[in-house]
Amino acid sequence: MSVDAATVKRIGRLARIRIEEDEVAGYQNELNAILGFVEQLDEVDVSGVEPMTSVTPMQLRRRDDVVTDGGYADKVVSNAPLTEDNFFMVPKVVE
């Protein structure tokens, strides 16, 4: 796959990057080099390679999802200037 000057300009417009006319050729060469490398990766045989999320084996640390604190909402709102049903009340700021 090869990128032409029109594609470089379109990518720049989509990315909201101003690309001057004298810079198009440089970006075109860089994008073509990147795409060439990606095409090389397509040649690698990965049939039988298990998908992985990291290069080192790891296990996710997990814990039970249990409530270990709480149940005292009345104490939480006790210092608030205005509350209702254990909720903070604040003045309206948007009209």
mmCIF file of N, CA and C in Angstrom:
data_model
loop_
_atom_site.group_PDB
_atom_site.id
_atom_site.type_symbol
_atom_site.label_atom_id
_atom_site.label_comp_id
_atom_site.label_asym_id
_atom_site.label_seq_id
_atom_site.Cartn_x
_atom_site.Cartn_y
_atom_site.Cartn_z
ATOM 1 N N MET A 1 0.846 -1.171 0.000
ATOM 2 C CA MET A 1 0.000 0.000 0.000
ATOM 3 C C MET A 1 0.892 1.234 0.000
ATOM 4 N N SER A 2 0.526 2.211 -0.763
ATOM 5 C CA SER A 2 1.313 3.426 -0.872
ATOM 6 C C SER A 2 0.422 4.640 -0.639
ATOM 7 N N VAL A 3 0.970 5.626 0.038
ATOM 8 C CA VAL A 3 0.234 6.844 0.346
ATOM 9 C C VAL A 3 0.658 7.920 -0.644
ATOM 10 N N ASP A 4 -0.302 8.571 -1.266
ATOM 11 C CA ASP A 4 0.021 9.654 -2.194
ATOM 12 C C ASP A 4 -0.153 11.003 -1.495
ATOM 13 N N ALA A 5 0.190 12.065 -2.195
ATOM 14 C CA ALA A 5 0.156 13.417 -1.616
ATOM 15 C C ALA A 5 -1.252 13.816 -1.201
ATOM 16 N N ALA A 6 -2.251 13.433 -1.971
ATOM 17 C CA ALA A 6 -3.633 13.779 -1.631
ATOM 18 C C ALA A 6 -4.057 13.110 -0.325
ATOM 19 N N THR A 7 -3.611 11.873 -0.109
ATOM 20 C CA THR A 7 -3.942 11.163 1.127
ATOM 21 C C THR A 7 -3.263 11.816 2.324
ATOM 22 N N VAL A 8 -2.017 12.245 2.133
ATOM 23 C CA VAL A 8 -1.310 12.941 3.218
ATOM 24 C C VAL A 8 -2.064 14.211 3.606
ATOM 25 N N LYS A 9 -2.510 14.964 2.635
ATOM 26 C CA LYS A 9 -3.254 16.193 2.920
ATOM 27 C C LYS A 9 -4.571 15.880 3.620
ATOM 28 N N ARG A 10 -5.225 14.805 3.192
ATOM 29 C CA ARG A 10 -6.504 14.427 3.811
ATOM 30 C C ARG A 10 -6.293 13.995 5.262
ATOM 31 N N ILE A 11 -5.250 13.222 5.521
ATOM 32 C CA ILE A 11 -4.941 12.799 6.891
ATOM 33 C C ILE A 11 -4.660 14.026 7.756
ATOM 34 N N GLY A 12 -3.902 14.974 7.207
ATOM 35 C CA GLY A 12 -3.619 16.195 7.947
ATOM 36 C C GLY A 12 -4.882 16.971 8.267
ATOM 37 N N ARG A 13 -5.793 17.040 7.303
ATOM 38 C CA ARG A 13 -7.051 17.755 7.537
ATOM 39 C C ARG A 13 -7.886 17.040 8.584
ATOM 40 N N LEU A 14 -7.961 15.713 8.511
ATOM 41 C CA LEU A 14 -8.740 14.964 9.497
ATOM 42 C C LEU A 14 -8.145 15.077 10.894
ATOM 43 N N ALA A 15 -6.819 15.141 10.977
ATOM 44 C CA ALA A 15 -6.149 15.248 12.272
ATOM 45 C C ALA A 15 -6.050 16.702 12.727
ATOM 46 N N ARG A 16 -6.545 17.615 11.906
ATOM 47 C CA ARG A 16 -6.496 19.047 12.187
ATOM 48 C C ARG A 16 -5.051 19.519 12.386
ATOM 49 N N ILE A 17 -4.173 19.024 11.484
ATOM 50 C CA ILE A 17 -2.770 19.416 11.484
ATOM 51 C C ILE A 17 -2.508 20.159 10.178
ATOM 52 N N ARG A 18 -1.947 21.357 10.286
ATOM 53 C CA ARG A 18 -1.643 22.110 9.080
ATOM 54 C C ARG A 18 -0.367 21.531 8.470
ATOM 55 N N ILE A 19 -0.468 21.071 7.260
ATOM 56 C CA ILE A 19 0.679 20.533 6.535
ATOM 57 C C ILE A 19 0.948 21.459 5.360
ATOM 58 N N GLU A 20 2.112 22.096 5.395
ATOM 59 C CA GLU A 20 2.503 22.986 4.313
ATOM 60 C C GLU A 20 2.846 22.160 3.075
ATOM 61 N N GLU A 21 2.790 22.795 1.939
ATOM 62 C CA GLU A 21 3.012 22.093 0.671
ATOM 63 C C GLU A 21 4.408 21.485 0.598
ATOM 64 N N ASP A 22 5.406 22.155 1.179
ATOM 65 C CA ASP A 22 6.767 21.618 1.127
ATOM 66 C C ASP A 22 6.995 20.478 2.117
ATOM 67 N N GLU A 23 6.068 20.235 3.043
ATOM 68 C CA GLU A 23 6.191 19.155 4.020
ATOM 69 C C GLU A 23 5.516 17.862 3.557
ATOM 70 N N VAL A 24 4.707 17.942 2.516
ATOM 71 C CA VAL A 24 3.914 16.782 2.085
ATOM 72 C C VAL A 24 4.811 15.611 1.708
ATOM 73 N N ALA A 25 5.874 15.874 0.980
ATOM 74 C CA ALA A 25 6.750 14.780 0.536
ATOM 75 C C ALA A 25 7.393 14.069 1.725
ATOM 76 N N GLY A 26 7.804 14.809 2.734
ATOM 77 C CA GLY A 26 8.401 14.186 3.920
ATOM 78 C C GLY A 26 7.425 13.302 4.666
ATOM 79 N N TYR A 27 6.206 13.814 4.864
ATOM 80 C CA TYR A 27 5.179 13.009 5.534
ATOM 81 C C TYR A 27 4.810 11.790 4.692
ATOM 82 N N GLN A 28 4.798 11.955 3.399
ATOM 83 C CA GLN A 28 4.469 10.842 2.505
ATOM 84 C C GLN A 28 5.506 9.733 2.653
ATOM 85 N N ASN A 29 6.789 10.089 2.706
ATOM 86 C CA ASN A 29 7.842 9.084 2.883
ATOM 87 C C ASN A 29 7.724 8.394 4.239
ATOM 88 N N GLU A 30 7.456 9.177 5.291
ATOM 89 C CA GLU A 30 7.329 8.593 6.625
ATOM 90 C C GLU A 30 6.146 7.630 6.708
ATOM 91 N N LEU A 31 5.007 8.027 6.177
ATOM 92 C CA LEU A 31 3.835 7.149 6.220
ATOM 93 C C LEU A 31 4.055 5.887 5.396
ATOM 94 N N ASN A 32 4.702 6.014 4.250
ATOM 95 C CA ASN A 32 4.984 4.828 3.441
ATOM 96 C C ASN A 32 5.951 3.889 4.154
ATOM 97 N N ALA A 33 6.930 4.435 4.893
ATOM 98 C CA ALA A 33 7.854 3.589 5.651
ATOM 99 C C ALA A 33 7.108 2.848 6.757
ATOM 100 N N ILE A 34 6.189 3.532 7.444
ATOM 101 C CA ILE A 34 5.403 2.891 8.517
ATOM 102 C C ILE A 34 4.539 1.779 7.932
ATOM 103 N N LEU A 35 3.864 2.059 6.832
ATOM 104 C CA LEU A 35 3.010 1.043 6.218
ATOM 105 C C LEU A 35 3.821 -0.123 5.691
ATOM 106 N N GLY A 36 5.037 0.141 5.211
ATOM 107 C CA GLY A 36 5.918 -0.950 4.775
ATOM 108 C C GLY A 36 6.283 -1.866 5.925
ATOM 109 N N PHE A 37 6.533 -1.290 7.096
ATOM 110 C CA PHE A 37 6.841 -2.100 8.268
ATOM 111 C C PHE A 37 5.640 -2.937 8.685
ATOM 112 N N VAL A 38 4.455 -2.357 8.626
ATOM 113 C CA VAL A 38 3.237 -3.098 8.984
ATOM 114 C C VAL A 38 3.024 -4.250 8.001
ATOM 115 N N GLU A 39 3.318 -4.027 6.724
ATOM 116 C CA GLU A 39 3.192 -5.108 5.731
ATOM 117 C C GLU A 39 4.174 -6.230 6.028
ATOM 118 N N GLN A 40 5.361 -5.903 6.553
ATOM 119 C CA GLN A 40 6.311 -6.944 6.952
ATOM 120 C C GLN A 40 5.744 -7.775 8.095
ATOM 121 N N LEU A 41 5.038 -7.150 9.004
ATOM 122 C CA LEU A 41 4.450 -7.888 10.116
ATOM 123 C C LEU A 41 3.386 -8.867 9.640
ATOM 124 N N ASP A 42 2.713 -8.547 8.533
ATOM 125 C CA ASP A 42 1.705 -9.455 7.982
ATOM 126 C C ASP A 42 2.316 -10.765 7.505
ATOM 127 N N GLU A 43 3.615 -10.771 7.198
ATOM 128 C CA GLU A 43 4.273 -11.969 6.696
ATOM 129 C C GLU A 43 4.617 -12.966 7.800
ATOM 130 N N VAL A 44 4.556 -12.546 9.042
ATOM 131 C CA VAL A 44 4.906 -13.409 10.164
ATOM 132 C C VAL A 44 3.789 -14.416 10.395
ATOM 133 N N ASP A 45 4.164 -15.702 10.526
ATOM 134 C CA ASP A 45 3.187 -16.762 10.783
ATOM 135 C C ASP A 45 2.900 -16.819 12.282
ATOM 136 N N VAL A 46 1.693 -16.462 12.675
ATOM 137 C CA VAL A 46 1.317 -16.468 14.090
ATOM 138 C C VAL A 46 0.228 -17.502 14.386
ATOM 139 N N SER A 47 0.069 -18.466 13.508
ATOM 140 C CA SER A 47 -0.961 -19.492 13.733
ATOM 141 C C SER A 47 -0.516 -20.418 14.851
ATOM 142 N N GLY A 48 -1.011 -20.471 15.940
ATOM 143 C CA GLY A 48 -0.581 -21.310 17.051
ATOM 144 C C GLY A 48 -0.012 -20.476 18.192
ATOM 145 N N VAL A 49 0.063 -19.194 18.014
ATOM 146 C CA VAL A 49 0.524 -18.314 19.079
ATOM 147 C C VAL A 49 -0.704 -17.829 19.831
ATOM 148 N N GLU A 50 -0.709 -18.082 21.129
ATOM 149 C CA GLU A 50 -1.833 -17.669 21.953
ATOM 150 C C GLU A 50 -1.828 -16.141 22.117
ATOM 151 N N PRO A 51 -2.985 -15.517 22.050
ATOM 152 C CA PRO A 51 -3.034 -14.074 22.314
ATOM 153 C C PRO A 51 -2.646 -13.789 23.761
ATOM 154 N N MET A 52 -1.958 -12.675 23.981
ATOM 155 C CA MET A 52 -1.544 -12.336 25.335
ATOM 156 C C MET A 52 -1.721 -10.846 25.571
ATOM 157 N N THR A 53 -1.814 -10.483 26.828
ATOM 158 C CA THR A 53 -1.984 -9.080 27.178
ATOM 159 C C THR A 53 -0.693 -8.456 27.678
ATOM 160 N N SER A 54 0.327 -9.256 27.917
ATOM 161 C CA SER A 54 1.589 -8.751 28.413
ATOM 162 C C SER A 54 2.699 -9.693 27.969
ATOM 163 N N VAL A 55 3.918 -9.191 27.904
ATOM 164 C CA VAL A 55 5.035 -10.051 27.507
ATOM 165 C C VAL A 55 5.493 -10.933 28.650
ATOM 166 N N THR A 56 5.084 -10.615 29.863
ATOM 167 C CA THR A 56 5.404 -11.458 31.008
ATOM 168 C C THR A 56 4.114 -12.060 31.548
ATOM 169 N N PRO A 57 4.147 -13.308 31.959
ATOM 170 C CA PRO A 57 2.918 -13.907 32.497
ATOM 171 C C PRO A 57 2.516 -13.214 33.793
ATOM 172 N N MET A 58 1.233 -12.922 33.899
ATOM 173 C CA MET A 58 0.755 -12.267 35.109
ATOM 174 C C MET A 58 -0.686 -12.656 35.388
ATOM 175 N N GLN A 59 -1.039 -12.598 36.650
ATOM 176 C CA GLN A 59 -2.392 -12.863 37.092
ATOM 177 C C GLN A 59 -2.960 -11.564 37.646
ATOM 178 N N LEU A 60 -4.213 -11.301 37.370
ATOM 179 C CA LEU A 60 -4.863 -10.140 37.943
ATOM 180 C C LEU A 60 -5.142 -10.380 39.418
ATOM 181 N N ARG A 61 -4.850 -9.379 40.222
ATOM 182 C CA ARG A 61 -5.164 -9.492 41.641
ATOM 183 C C ARG A 61 -6.642 -9.219 41.807
ATOM 184 N N ARG A 62 -7.319 -10.098 42.452
ATOM 185 C CA ARG A 62 -8.755 -9.933 42.643
ATOM 186 C C ARG A 62 -9.098 -10.070 44.116
ATOM 187 N N ARG A 63 -10.152 -9.399 44.484
ATOM 188 C CA ARG A 63 -10.656 -9.520 45.845
ATOM 189 C C ARG A 63 -12.171 -9.547 45.781
ATOM 190 N N ASP A 64 -12.784 -10.033 46.817
ATOM 191 C CA ASP A 64 -14.231 -10.045 46.877
ATOM 192 C C ASP A 64 -14.751 -8.623 46.983
ATOM 193 N N ASP A 65 -15.834 -8.352 46.293
ATOM 194 C CA ASP A 65 -16.445 -7.034 46.319
ATOM 195 C C ASP A 65 -17.444 -6.987 47.466
ATOM 196 N N VAL A 66 -16.954 -6.592 48.620
ATOM 197 C CA VAL A 66 -17.806 -6.529 49.807
ATOM 198 C C VAL A 66 -17.723 -5.138 50.408
ATOM 199 N N VAL A 67 -18.792 -4.716 51.036
ATOM 200 C CA VAL A 67 -18.822 -3.423 51.707
ATOM 201 C C VAL A 67 -18.118 -3.576 53.046
ATOM 202 N N THR A 68 -17.074 -2.783 53.245
ATOM 203 C CA THR A 68 -16.322 -2.874 54.498
ATOM 204 C C THR A 68 -16.466 -1.619 55.339
ATOM 205 N N ASP A 69 -17.130 -0.618 54.785
ATOM 206 C CA ASP A 69 -17.267 0.639 55.507
ATOM 207 C C ASP A 69 -18.578 1.276 55.083
ATOM 208 N N GLY A 70 -19.101 2.138 55.876
ATOM 209 C CA GLY A 70 -20.314 2.852 55.512
ATOM 210 C C GLY A 70 -21.435 2.604 56.496
ATOM 211 N N GLY A 71 -22.609 3.023 56.113
ATOM 212 C CA GLY A 71 -23.765 2.823 56.967
ATOM 213 C C GLY A 71 -23.950 3.936 57.988
ATOM 214 N N TYR A 72 -23.237 5.026 57.828
ATOM 215 C CA TYR A 72 -23.395 6.118 58.770
ATOM 216 C C TYR A 72 -23.513 7.448 58.024
ATOM 217 N N ALA A 73 -24.458 7.504 57.107
ATOM 218 C CA ALA A 73 -24.674 8.712 56.314
ATOM 219 C C ALA A 73 -25.043 9.897 57.190
ATOM 220 N N ASP A 74 -25.740 9.659 58.276
ATOM 221 C CA ASP A 74 -26.124 10.762 59.162
ATOM 222 C C ASP A 74 -24.894 11.443 59.763
ATOM 223 N N LYS A 75 -23.839 10.713 60.042
ATOM 224 C CA LYS A 75 -22.604 11.315 60.544
ATOM 225 C C LYS A 75 -21.873 12.085 59.444
ATOM 226 N N VAL A 76 -21.955 11.591 58.221
ATOM 227 C CA VAL A 76 -21.272 12.251 57.105
ATOM 228 C C VAL A 76 -21.861 13.630 56.856
ATOM 229 N N VAL A 77 -23.172 13.743 56.880
ATOM 230 C CA VAL A 77 -23.811 15.024 56.569
ATOM 231 C C VAL A 77 -24.042 15.883 57.817
ATOM 232 N N SER A 78 -23.565 15.454 58.961
ATOM 233 C CA SER A 78 -23.852 16.188 60.199
ATOM 234 C C SER A 78 -23.251 17.590 60.210
ATOM 235 N N ASN A 79 -22.143 17.829 59.542
ATOM 236 C CA ASN A 79 -21.523 19.159 59.519
ATOM 237 C C ASN A 79 -21.999 20.018 58.357
ATOM 238 N N ALA A 80 -22.833 19.498 57.487
ATOM 239 C CA ALA A 80 -23.311 20.267 56.337
ATOM 240 C C ALA A 80 -24.302 21.316 56.790
ATOM 241 N N PRO A 81 -24.263 22.499 56.175
ATOM 242 C CA PRO A 81 -25.203 23.543 56.588
ATOM 243 C C PRO A 81 -26.646 23.219 56.256
ATOM 244 N N LEU A 82 -26.889 22.445 55.184
ATOM 245 C CA LEU A 82 -28.261 22.134 54.798
ATOM 246 C C LEU A 82 -28.315 20.717 54.241
ATOM 247 N N THR A 83 -29.169 19.861 54.791
ATOM 248 C CA THR A 83 -29.306 18.480 54.317
ATOM 249 C C THR A 83 -30.770 18.108 54.274
ATOM 250 N N GLU A 84 -31.019 17.041 53.523
ATOM 251 C CA GLU A 84 -32.368 16.483 53.474
ATOM 252 C C GLU A 84 -32.250 15.007 53.145
ATOM 253 N N ASP A 85 -32.817 14.148 53.956
ATOM 254 C CA ASP A 85 -32.774 12.696 53.780
ATOM 255 C C ASP A 85 -31.347 12.195 53.580
ATOM 256 N N ASN A 86 -30.413 12.690 54.390
ATOM 257 C CA ASN A 86 -28.999 12.321 54.331
ATOM 258 C C ASN A 86 -28.329 12.670 52.998
ATOM 259 N N PHE A 87 -28.800 13.712 52.310
ATOM 260 C CA PHE A 87 -28.167 14.237 51.104
ATOM 261 C C PHE A 87 -27.759 15.674 51.373
ATOM 262 N N PHE A 88 -26.651 16.095 50.780
ATOM 263 C CA PHE A 88 -26.236 17.488 50.867
ATOM 264 C C PHE A 88 -27.167 18.319 49.997
ATOM 265 N N MET A 89 -27.563 19.484 50.463
ATOM 266 C CA MET A 89 -28.356 20.418 49.672
ATOM 267 C C MET A 89 -27.489 21.627 49.382
ATOM 268 N N VAL A 90 -27.477 22.030 48.115
ATOM 269 C CA VAL A 90 -26.663 23.165 47.702
ATOM 270 C C VAL A 90 -27.532 24.169 46.963
ATOM 271 N N PRO A 91 -27.145 25.430 46.943
ATOM 272 C CA PRO A 91 -27.943 26.416 46.225
ATOM 273 C C PRO A 91 -27.880 26.192 44.720
ATOM 274 N N LYS A 92 -28.940 26.545 44.054
ATOM 275 C CA LYS A 92 -29.016 26.410 42.595
ATOM 276 C C LYS A 92 -28.071 27.431 41.974
ATOM 277 N N VAL A 93 -27.226 26.976 41.049
ATOM 278 C CA VAL A 93 -26.266 27.887 40.426
ATOM 279 C C VAL A 93 -26.530 28.060 38.928
ATOM 280 N N VAL A 94 -27.386 27.241 38.339
ATOM 281 C CA VAL A 94 -27.711 27.341 36.921
ATOM 282 C C VAL A 94 -29.174 27.695 36.791
ATOM 283 N N GLU A 95 -29.453 28.683 35.968
ATOM 284 C CA GLU A 95 -30.855 29.063 35.793
ATOM 285 C C GLU A 95 -31.358 28.659 34.431
#
